[in-house]
């Protein structure tokens, strides 16, 4: 059957709809004017972004939070996926699934309420640690899903062969299954990193004064209106995330 | 003889290969015609050209005297029974059968659907979904769905290959009976020589995109025009340029007399096949030859020196 | 194996219980308590928070949320179906096109929402462009209304419909379309009677995957609706921050969760399979 040209034309339109807004935003981040009229190429907004201590400090915070949350959730999530692989646990799988579809605002306020309740007994305050715990909690489900998808492509008899040849269970996991799913694990980690780095709704509810993240700063500026410095930061995020995703997709199909 | 479908020098060329090359044939109304050949010989492509799923690179396809090769599948009054049946899984048996009828709204839809469902013996199963049917029943739905449209030619693409072997013979007989009753022209594609020989009024043997021979089953089997046709329909022993079918040969302990041809050979091995025995032999020039003999006949021991006999009339000769 | 498996599951169980299930339980408890004078939580136990939900003000917000989420979902399906159809027929370029659909999805939701503020505001690109071209003389109010919120949600969640639709269309047996044409169905008829009915699972999955996050959306209505287009998410956030009515905020959250779960069960029955 021949491809309908009308469908192809529509697809071009749809792809423009998906990509043009970010492309235009990125282009205008190089505009020397602060208004939406092109006046010439300039890096002034990038320079301004780097000089802005609030932006750089929050970016560092975001990087620390995303890195720690990613490491922890990737390790725990991978072990969990492996545990669920051969025999699923409906309560655990169901809870993870539920956490994935729970609206962020509900996750955020329930964590806030939980932390406030805990603080009655412990002398702790909201801060970087509460943000990191929250991020671990919501990114674990993403890791489990990606790793399980990869595990489903692994031949379970390989591990039985390893056991048969004298490996113990840990060795079978460590030397047979883990190498086979490693690309999936790395992809899961990159995914966890992006969702953690990008989160605003949950973070803003459980962050303390010392733990303002980049999305929180961007959000605060955006609520006041459009700002060319944010355009520059946005362009950087788009490029950074874009390359992470491309790497992740490469690994997933590897 | 009224010609319903005519192919004139039809070719289908792909960048990588020529699937169909200059095929010409005529189908008479009411005829059961088979296209027989090994997989990849172009028989299914020929069928798809007639159905309209592919457009020929060269040549003309005429239905009732008018060219149809540029018409879309839904504009041609031919209908296909697909190899996997392609039943709509979301529709019931009745809805599947009515699918095409509704396109050409008319009266008596209900009657025609009921008649055809009776014809294929699916009465009582009208509200089932394809998934709830057996393989044979699905095949009959596919048949009914096409028959109800009363196409000029019904195209069948290996419709029996998805059935298990026990069922195949029974369905084969039903298919032939249905064709006789409705009188619709069948163009049947298969790689199974037994199917083609037993069902067809005439058949065409295809090889590498070419139509090698057209004829009645007897003509094709007894007077094959090419070595390919001879060896594709049944086994052939090649003795020089001459072919002899295993069942046309006999084994004797002495050379031939009174007009028989014969060759010396050595017995290699005998295989008991129930209704007959296949004896593998080796001719004096080292070529193998198989002889089919009655199981009640003489027994031969491996290594025994014998003579193979046949009648000159049973020789298959080619230019 | 079982001992090892238990050790592998234990850490995640701990995280899920303490940081997901326990917080939900606390919200559940709070929703039956009373708001304190200074915004805290006090006894007695009461159903008052739930009763307040039938107040017309809140019903209106609930209704608006359903309306906005429903419209966004419908638009996503309408826009996503032809795109998925195109990709499923794109031969060996399928993966490239799929990547093209997914790429913006993984580039910061916040930034993508912000991009529309940049385009839609009074001095944004669209208004500037239209004024330069002389089409309009004063800026159109493109931002801060329901339309902008729906646009932002459609833009954000379109990939969520394309993926499941693609998955079902990809699995669709092409001979069924040939059979439809063979039986006399023109392309549009084949689309309506074969392709669309057979992609029902993808349509269902896509609809749920978009409707759920849209219903609970907070960021998009806040930024693109500018506080004028309040949805359930904003109501919840408001109860926990400005209004400091935690019991009511908890009750609203649980109602939202209940709706989400009902929808999920509805689709799980249809699908018989979940992601995990």
Tab-separated table of C-alpha atoms in Angstrom, chain A residues 3-4 6-12 14-15 18-19, chain C residues 79-104 158-171 174:
chain	number	residue	atom	x	y	z
A	3	UNK	CA	1.846	6.037	1.923
A	4	UNK	CA	-0.785	8.711	1.919
A	6	UNK	CA	-1.796	13.806	3.417
A	7	UNK	CA	-0.672	11.746	6.395
A	8	UNK	CA	2.966	12.651	5.801
A	9	UNK	CA	2.098	16.339	5.567
A	10	UNK	CA	0.165	16.064	8.804
A	11	UNK	CA	3.116	14.340	10.467
A	12	UNK	CA	5.433	17.180	9.471
A	14	UNK	CA	2.787	17.510	14.245
A	15	UNK	CA	6.569	17.302	14.546
A	18	UNK	CA	6.323	19.289	19.118
A	19	UNK	CA	9.703	20.824	18.387
C	79	UNK	CA	-3.824	14.771	17.115
C	80	UNK	CA	-1.937	11.657	18.176
C	81	UNK	CA	-3.823	9.068	16.129
C	82	UNK	CA	-2.802	10.238	12.646
C	83	UNK	CA	0.755	10.731	13.881
C	84	UNK	CA	0.876	7.211	15.311
C	85	UNK	CA	-0.636	5.896	12.088
C	86	UNK	CA	2.046	7.688	10.105
C	87	UNK	CA	4.847	6.279	12.273
C	88	UNK	CA	3.440	2.751	12.170
C	89	UNK	CA	3.620	2.912	8.366
C	90	UNK	CA	7.021	4.592	8.201
C	91	UNK	CA	8.975	1.397	7.578
C	92	UNK	CA	12.549	1.422	8.735
C	93	UNK	CA	12.390	5.051	9.911
C	94	UNK	CA	9.928	4.136	12.661
C	95	UNK	CA	12.417	4.343	15.490
C	96	UNK	CA	13.688	7.711	14.346
C	97	UNK	CA	10.177	9.174	14.297
C	98	UNK	CA	9.366	7.618	17.660
C	99	UNK	CA	12.512	9.227	19.060
C	100	UNK	CA	11.376	12.520	17.594
C	101	UNK	CA	8.066	12.174	19.448
C	102	UNK	CA	9.727	11.237	22.730
C	103	UNK	CA	12.564	13.758	22.675
C	104	UNK	CA	10.612	16.837	23.804
C	158	UNK	CA	0.818	14.226	23.320
C	159	UNK	CA	3.664	11.628	23.402
C	160	UNK	CA	1.630	9.693	26.007
C	161	UNK	CA	-1.060	9.022	23.406
C	162	UNK	CA	1.233	8.498	20.447
C	163	UNK	CA	3.167	5.678	22.134
C	164	UNK	CA	0.295	3.320	23.042
C	165	UNK	CA	-1.538	4.118	19.789
C	166	UNK	CA	1.612	3.316	17.869
C	167	UNK	CA	2.025	0.068	19.792
C	168	UNK	CA	-1.441	-1.195	18.798
C	169	UNK	CA	-1.266	0.088	15.236
C	170	UNK	CA	2.108	-1.556	14.819
C	171	UNK	CA	0.664	-4.907	15.889
C	174	UNK	CA	-1.874	-5.575	7.609
